[in-house]
Amino acid sequence: MNAPPSARACERANDMIEKQKLKPISGFPEWLPEVRMVEQAWIDRIRGVFESYGFAPIETRSVEPVEVLLKQGDTDKEIYALRRLMEEEASASEADYALHYDLTVPMARYVAANLNDLTFPFKRYQIQRAWRGERPQEGRFREFTQCDIDVVDTRDIPLHFDAEMPAIVYEVMQALDVGPTVTRINNRKVLEGFYRALGVEQPHEVIRIVDKQDKIGPDGVSKMLTDELSLDGATIGKVLDLARVTGTKADVVERVRALGITGDLLEQGLDELHFVMKALESYPEGAFVADLSVARGLAYYTGTVYEVKFADDPSFPTICGGGRYENLVGSMLNKHLPGIGISIGLTRIFSKLVREGRIAPTRKTPTQVMVCYLPDASYEAVNGVARTLRARGIKTELFHEPRKLKQQLAYASNKGIPHVWFPAVGAEGKHEVKTLATGAQADADPESWLPEG
RNA sequence: GUGGCUGUAGCUCAGUUGGUUAGAGCGCCUGGUUGUGGUCCAGGAGGUCGUCGGUUCGAACCCGAUCAGCCACCCCA
């Protein structure tokens, strides 16, 4: 490690540049080991719930053809294009591939591509990162992990799944202990049927604006409907009447019917909404709310839509979202392949709890016991103890060099390793284990000892 | 992409009306003898004050530009 002076100077100069590179990049979160361990435990629990309902795992490539990502209309999506740095200028101008910005579109492509090998209804879960080039903010990232479950079928999807999706997510939220959440449920058919019956010609625009009621209030919605869509006062009144309807029970649909608007699509949507709310009535009051102002921005939703928020922090962005889509997968082929799904914003939820200090502090390593490398012991002896413990399924690390015990203990203590093992030395030496939290130390046998933590 | 606020050590921040060698706490490293961590004590490393330019005898401080971060909009997990 004796670099010549010139190299040293060069390193120093590089350090200046490196400092900038060492800074975190906004929107690309990274955790310390003790935090990542919790996040991994979360992922394990989410997987557990997904699999308990019979959903199978897939992983899709991180990259899709640009046309696939842009297919569903939302062309203004901020997507990251893939390009080789060494590429020739000419061919570099237009990218063929881009990082996926969600998991639903890649899933649709995957289903379309593997149609012959999948059994329908196809039920899959997918826990992967996604990328969006938007401006980062609280709760919004440029690289983040989503946990998706979807069902795709070659026939019409039974309403059973419309009710099961939010139930699964509710169970996940309970398992993760993130605090009270509210799942708001609506049905696009109700909105579209209602607006069409009113004579509105661009129901999707109305849906987009009504979705903002949460943030800008009824007056703000009213103003936008006037300014942007030039709707008349009577129509706006009805639109706002519908957006005001909420309820925790299936009978909420009667309150919509009471508004006196009728239509086939509207009725179909109300029947669906009734079924879903009825199926969820056995859950704690307030966990699921029918809210006729919820729309979800995404264009491809056609029926039931969901949106989960923290009950005690309504201004925080949506933590789970999803719904039913009639044509997303089919649009890749020429078939009718409806789907329904919901996505958990793992990074969004997790980072909030981290920031609020609500992630239980844990140790910095999974190690359960650290074997001391006693200065006068042989490497074979101490390593042998470690191997014995490890073979019994105990997470064991051997201290890496025969340093002073003071330093070995400090290392174990700083990393939060619960136990330290002092191997037997000499003919009549005894193995001892110390529990750092209490300071207690006792004789132990590597063949039978069991850790507490 | 549009608008507003902020940029001093690894982190959280002080820094007087512009004035010598820019500080604190935490963290980090070493030591306080022989085989036992946290506490305590002593010592140490670490900063061209985001970057570039301007005003000035003199700039961390004033001005401009630029970059980055945060917040709001857009959109969304």
PDB file of C-alpha atoms in Angstrom, chain A residues 147-315:
ATOM      1  CA  CYS A 147     -45.440  -5.317  -4.521  1.00  0.00           C
ATOM      2  CA  ASP A 148     -48.137  -6.246  -7.009  1.00  0.00           C
ATOM      3  CA  ILE A 149     -50.766  -8.930  -7.185  1.00  0.00           C
ATOM      4  CA  ASP A 150     -52.888  -9.350 -10.268  1.00  0.00           C
ATOM      5  CA  VAL A 151     -55.330 -11.799 -11.750  1.00  0.00           C
ATOM      6  CA  VAL A 152     -55.671 -12.093 -15.507  1.00  0.00           C
ATOM      7  CA  ASP A 153     -58.218 -14.320 -17.177  1.00  0.00           C
ATOM      8  CA  THR A 154     -59.258 -15.352 -20.655  1.00  0.00           C
ATOM      9  CA  ARG A 155     -62.899 -15.035 -19.623  1.00  0.00           C
ATOM     10  CA  ASP A 156     -64.659 -12.414 -17.549  1.00  0.00           C
ATOM     11  CA  ILE A 157     -63.104 -12.055 -14.137  1.00  0.00           C
ATOM     12  CA  PRO A 158     -65.465 -12.993 -11.306  1.00  0.00           C
ATOM     13  CA  LEU A 159     -66.282 -10.220  -8.846  1.00  0.00           C
ATOM     14  CA  HIS A 160     -64.805 -12.441  -6.173  1.00  0.00           C
ATOM     15  CA  PHE A 161     -61.413 -11.036  -7.062  1.00  0.00           C
ATOM     16  CA  ASP A 162     -62.620  -7.435  -6.785  1.00  0.00           C
ATOM     17  CA  ALA A 163     -63.323  -8.160  -3.141  1.00  0.00           C
ATOM     18  CA  GLU A 164     -60.295 -10.363  -2.516  1.00  0.00           C
ATOM     19  CA  MET A 165     -57.680  -7.835  -3.700  1.00  0.00           C
ATOM     20  CA  PRO A 166     -58.331  -5.199  -1.023  1.00  0.00           C
ATOM     21  CA  ALA A 167     -58.717  -7.934   1.591  1.00  0.00           C
ATOM     22  CA  ILE A 168     -55.255  -9.264   0.779  1.00  0.00           C
ATOM     23  CA  VAL A 169     -53.734  -5.818   0.987  1.00  0.00           C
ATOM     24  CA  TYR A 170     -55.536  -5.185   4.262  1.00  0.00           C
ATOM     25  CA  GLU A 171     -54.012  -8.363   5.631  1.00  0.00           C
ATOM     26  CA  VAL A 172     -50.556  -7.262   4.498  1.00  0.00           C
ATOM     27  CA  MET A 173     -50.945  -3.898   6.201  1.00  0.00           C
ATOM     28  CA  GLN A 174     -51.965  -5.659   9.395  1.00  0.00           C
ATOM     29  CA  ALA A 175     -48.986  -8.002   9.139  1.00  0.00           C
ATOM     30  CA  LEU A 176     -46.599  -5.091   8.675  1.00  0.00           C
ATOM     31  CA  ASP A 177     -48.121  -3.149  11.558  1.00  0.00           C
ATOM     32  CA  VAL A 178     -47.972   0.177   9.740  1.00  0.00           C
ATOM     33  CA  GLY A 179     -50.827   1.734  11.687  1.00  0.00           C
ATOM     34  CA  PRO A 180     -54.441   2.282  10.660  1.00  0.00           C
ATOM     35  CA  THR A 181     -55.166   2.466   6.950  1.00  0.00           C
ATOM     36  CA  VAL A 182     -58.261   3.251   4.949  1.00  0.00           C
ATOM     37  CA  THR A 183     -59.024   1.532   1.676  1.00  0.00           C
ATOM     38  CA  ARG A 184     -61.236   3.715  -0.449  1.00  0.00           C
ATOM     39  CA  ILE A 185     -63.179   1.882  -3.100  1.00  0.00           C
ATOM     40  CA  ASN A 186     -65.079   3.082  -6.128  1.00  0.00           C
ATOM     41  CA  ASN A 187     -66.222   1.820  -9.486  1.00  0.00           C
ATOM     42  CA  ARG A 188     -65.408   3.560 -12.739  1.00  0.00           C
ATOM     43  CA  LYS A 189     -68.590   2.245 -14.321  1.00  0.00           C
ATOM     44  CA  VAL A 190     -70.573   4.166 -11.749  1.00  0.00           C
ATOM     45  CA  LEU A 191     -68.689   7.355 -12.535  1.00  0.00           C
ATOM     46  CA  GLU A 192     -68.729   6.946 -16.278  1.00  0.00           C
ATOM     47  CA  GLY A 193     -72.350   5.754 -16.343  1.00  0.00           C
ATOM     48  CA  PHE A 194     -73.415   8.648 -14.141  1.00  0.00           C
ATOM     49  CA  TYR A 195     -71.549  11.266 -16.155  1.00  0.00           C
ATOM     50  CA  ARG A 196     -72.773   9.896 -19.468  1.00  0.00           C
ATOM     51  CA  ALA A 197     -76.339   9.905 -18.196  1.00  0.00           C
ATOM     52  CA  LEU A 198     -75.788  13.575 -17.401  1.00  0.00           C
ATOM     53  CA  GLY A 199     -74.784  14.142 -20.995  1.00  0.00           C
ATOM     54  CA  VAL A 200     -71.104  14.703 -20.287  1.00  0.00           C
ATOM     55  CA  GLU A 201     -69.061  14.003 -23.388  1.00  0.00           C
ATOM     56  CA  GLN A 202     -65.628  13.568 -21.850  1.00  0.00           C
ATOM     57  CA  PRO A 203     -66.255  11.474 -18.730  1.00  0.00           C
ATOM     58  CA  HIS A 204     -62.552  10.619 -18.362  1.00  0.00           C
ATOM     59  CA  GLU A 205     -61.677  14.278 -18.045  1.00  0.00           C
ATOM     60  CA  VAL A 206     -64.325  14.664 -15.370  1.00  0.00           C
ATOM     61  CA  ILE A 207     -62.960  11.599 -13.584  1.00  0.00           C
ATOM     62  CA  ARG A 208     -59.450  13.088 -13.648  1.00  0.00           C
ATOM     63  CA  ILE A 209     -60.659  16.309 -12.082  1.00  0.00           C
ATOM     64  CA  VAL A 210     -62.981  14.732  -9.514  1.00  0.00           C
ATOM     65  CA  ASP A 211     -60.053  12.615  -8.327  1.00  0.00           C
ATOM     66  CA  LYS A 212     -58.479  15.816  -7.045  1.00  0.00           C
ATOM     67  CA  GLN A 213     -61.344  16.586  -4.675  1.00  0.00           C
ATOM     68  CA  ASP A 214     -59.298  15.080  -1.894  1.00  0.00           C
ATOM     69  CA  LYS A 215     -56.703  17.769  -2.384  1.00  0.00           C
ATOM     70  CA  ILE A 216     -58.487  20.826  -3.746  1.00  0.00           C
ATOM     71  CA  GLY A 217     -61.954  20.322  -2.259  1.00  0.00           C
ATOM     72  CA  PRO A 218     -65.386  20.505  -3.927  1.00  0.00           C
ATOM     73  CA  ASP A 219     -64.960  24.206  -4.729  1.00  0.00           C
ATOM     74  CA  GLY A 220     -61.694  23.523  -6.527  1.00  0.00           C
ATOM     75  CA  VAL A 221     -63.296  20.705  -8.496  1.00  0.00           C
ATOM     76  CA  SER A 222     -66.200  22.925  -9.392  1.00  0.00           C
ATOM     77  CA  LYS A 223     -63.864  25.625 -10.646  1.00  0.00           C
ATOM     78  CA  MET A 224     -61.849  23.216 -12.782  1.00  0.00           C
ATOM     79  CA  LEU A 225     -64.971  21.683 -14.267  1.00  0.00           C
ATOM     80  CA  THR A 226     -66.113  25.163 -15.219  1.00  0.00           C
ATOM     81  CA  ASP A 227     -62.785  26.496 -16.475  1.00  0.00           C
ATOM     82  CA  GLU A 228     -61.480  23.423 -18.277  1.00  0.00           C
ATOM     83  CA  LEU A 229     -64.572  21.577 -19.422  1.00  0.00           C
ATOM     84  CA  SER A 230     -67.136  24.395 -19.500  1.00  0.00           C
ATOM     85  CA  LEU A 231     -69.762  22.255 -17.802  1.00  0.00           C
ATOM     86  CA  ASP A 232     -72.947  24.001 -16.788  1.00  0.00           C
ATOM     87  CA  GLY A 233     -73.880  24.637 -13.190  1.00  0.00           C
ATOM     88  CA  ALA A 234     -76.588  21.984 -12.978  1.00  0.00           C
ATOM     89  CA  THR A 235     -74.271  19.255 -14.293  1.00  0.00           C
ATOM     90  CA  ILE A 236     -71.493  20.302 -11.944  1.00  0.00           C
ATOM     91  CA  GLY A 237     -73.961  20.182  -9.091  1.00  0.00           C
ATOM     92  CA  LYS A 238     -74.785  16.568  -9.876  1.00  0.00           C
ATOM     93  CA  VAL A 239     -71.129  15.654 -10.335  1.00  0.00           C
ATOM     94  CA  LEU A 240     -70.355  17.091  -6.912  1.00  0.00           C
ATOM     95  CA  ASP A 241     -73.387  15.351  -5.395  1.00  0.00           C
ATOM     96  CA  LEU A 242     -71.991  12.029  -6.543  1.00  0.00           C
ATOM     97  CA  ALA A 243     -68.481  12.868  -5.348  1.00  0.00           C
ATOM     98  CA  ARG A 244     -69.884  13.599  -1.897  1.00  0.00           C
ATOM     99  CA  VAL A 245     -71.223  10.079  -1.443  1.00  0.00           C
ATOM    100  CA  THR A 246     -69.283   7.859   0.927  1.00  0.00           C
ATOM    101  CA  GLY A 247     -70.199   4.880   3.061  1.00  0.00           C
ATOM    102  CA  THR A 248     -68.749   1.913   4.847  1.00  0.00           C
ATOM    103  CA  LYS A 249     -71.590  -0.477   4.006  1.00  0.00           C
ATOM    104  CA  ALA A 250     -73.013  -1.963   0.840  1.00  0.00           C
ATOM    105  CA  ASP A 251     -76.142   0.170   1.148  1.00  0.00           C
ATOM    106  CA  VAL A 252     -74.068   3.126   0.016  1.00  0.00           C
ATOM    107  CA  VAL A 253     -75.268   2.364  -3.509  1.00  0.00           C
ATOM    108  CA  GLU A 254     -78.792   3.443  -2.490  1.00  0.00           C
ATOM    109  CA  ARG A 255     -77.486   6.909  -1.803  1.00  0.00           C
ATOM    110  CA  VAL A 256     -76.252   7.057  -5.377  1.00  0.00           C
ATOM    111  CA  ARG A 257     -79.597   5.841  -6.713  1.00  0.00           C
ATOM    112  CA  ALA A 258     -81.272   8.509  -4.604  1.00  0.00           C
ATOM    113  CA  LEU A 259     -79.607  11.136  -6.782  1.00  0.00           C
ATOM    114  CA  GLY A 260     -82.141  10.152  -9.446  1.00  0.00           C
ATOM    115  CA  ILE A 261     -79.797   9.427 -12.335  1.00  0.00           C
ATOM    116  CA  THR A 262     -80.278   6.172 -14.268  1.00  0.00           C
ATOM    117  CA  GLY A 263     -78.475   4.205 -16.921  1.00  0.00           C
ATOM    118  CA  ASP A 264     -77.359   0.681 -17.742  1.00  0.00           C
ATOM    119  CA  LEU A 265     -73.652   1.229 -17.150  1.00  0.00           C
ATOM    120  CA  LEU A 266     -74.395   3.048 -13.909  1.00  0.00           C
ATOM    121  CA  GLU A 267     -76.590   0.198 -12.668  1.00  0.00           C
ATOM    122  CA  GLN A 268     -73.965  -2.388 -13.552  1.00  0.00           C
ATOM    123  CA  GLY A 269     -71.339  -0.427 -11.650  1.00  0.00           C
ATOM    124  CA  LEU A 270     -73.594  -0.057  -8.635  1.00  0.00           C
ATOM    125  CA  ASP A 271     -74.259  -3.808  -8.565  1.00  0.00           C
ATOM    126  CA  GLU A 272     -70.504  -4.449  -8.647  1.00  0.00           C
ATOM    127  CA  LEU A 273     -69.796  -1.910  -5.946  1.00  0.00           C
ATOM    128  CA  HIS A 274     -72.556  -3.428  -3.835  1.00  0.00           C
ATOM    129  CA  PHE A 275     -71.034  -6.892  -4.163  1.00  0.00           C
ATOM    130  CA  VAL A 276     -67.567  -5.713  -3.164  1.00  0.00           C
ATOM    131  CA  MET A 277     -68.718  -3.682  -0.176  1.00  0.00           C
ATOM    132  CA  LYS A 278     -70.969  -6.511   0.972  1.00  0.00           C
ATOM    133  CA  ALA A 279     -68.068  -8.974   0.824  1.00  0.00           C
ATOM    134  CA  LEU A 280     -65.936  -6.658   2.954  1.00  0.00           C
ATOM    135  CA  GLU A 281     -68.518  -5.953   5.636  1.00  0.00           C
ATOM    136  CA  SER A 282     -67.044  -8.464   8.057  1.00  0.00           C
ATOM    137  CA  TYR A 283     -63.834  -6.421   8.371  1.00  0.00           C
ATOM    138  CA  PRO A 284     -63.407  -3.779  11.085  1.00  0.00           C
ATOM    139  CA  GLU A 285     -65.625  -0.737  10.584  1.00  0.00           C
ATOM    140  CA  GLY A 286     -63.849   1.972   8.642  1.00  0.00           C
ATOM    141  CA  ALA A 287     -61.161  -0.214   7.083  1.00  0.00           C
ATOM    142  CA  PHE A 288     -62.992  -0.107   3.749  1.00  0.00           C
ATOM    143  CA  VAL A 289     -64.925   2.906   2.559  1.00  0.00           C
ATOM    144  CA  ALA A 290     -66.869   3.315  -0.637  1.00  0.00           C
ATOM    145  CA  ASP A 291     -65.947   6.801  -1.832  1.00  0.00           C
ATOM    146  CA  LEU A 292     -67.488   8.031  -5.038  1.00  0.00           C
ATOM    147  CA  SER A 293     -64.810  10.700  -5.473  1.00  0.00           C
ATOM    148  CA  VAL A 294     -61.997   8.180  -5.885  1.00  0.00           C
ATOM    149  CA  ALA A 295     -61.048   7.672  -9.505  1.00  0.00           C
ATOM    150  CA  ARG A 296     -57.349   6.813  -9.795  1.00  0.00           C
ATOM    151  CA  GLY A 297     -55.561   8.708 -12.510  1.00  0.00           C
ATOM    152  CA  LEU A 298     -54.537   5.761 -14.636  1.00  0.00           C
ATOM    153  CA  ALA A 299     -56.472   5.577 -17.859  1.00  0.00           C
ATOM    154  CA  TYR A 300     -56.731   1.793 -18.162  1.00  0.00           C
ATOM    155  CA  TYR A 301     -59.015   1.136 -15.177  1.00  0.00           C
ATOM    156  CA  THR A 302     -62.552   0.204 -16.188  1.00  0.00           C
ATOM    157  CA  GLY A 303     -64.360  -1.033 -13.073  1.00  0.00           C
ATOM    158  CA  THR A 304     -63.519  -1.351  -9.403  1.00  0.00           C
ATOM    159  CA  VAL A 305     -60.717   0.952  -8.266  1.00  0.00           C
ATOM    160  CA  TYR A 306     -58.847   1.066  -4.964  1.00  0.00           C
ATOM    161  CA  GLU A 307     -56.745   3.534  -3.105  1.00  0.00           C
ATOM    162  CA  VAL A 308     -55.207   2.943   0.309  1.00  0.00           C
ATOM    163  CA  LYS A 309     -54.085   5.780   2.565  1.00  0.00           C
ATOM    164  CA  PHE A 310     -52.852   6.161   6.106  1.00  0.00           C
ATOM    165  CA  ALA A 311     -55.905   6.890   8.224  1.00  0.00           C
ATOM    166  CA  ASP A 312     -53.970   9.298  10.432  1.00  0.00           C
ATOM    167  CA  ASP A 313     -52.112  11.084   7.638  1.00  0.00           C
ATOM    168  CA  PRO A 314     -54.540  11.825   4.805  1.00  0.00           C
ATOM    169  CA  SER A 315     -52.211  14.308   3.122  1.00  0.00           C
TER     170      SER A 315
END
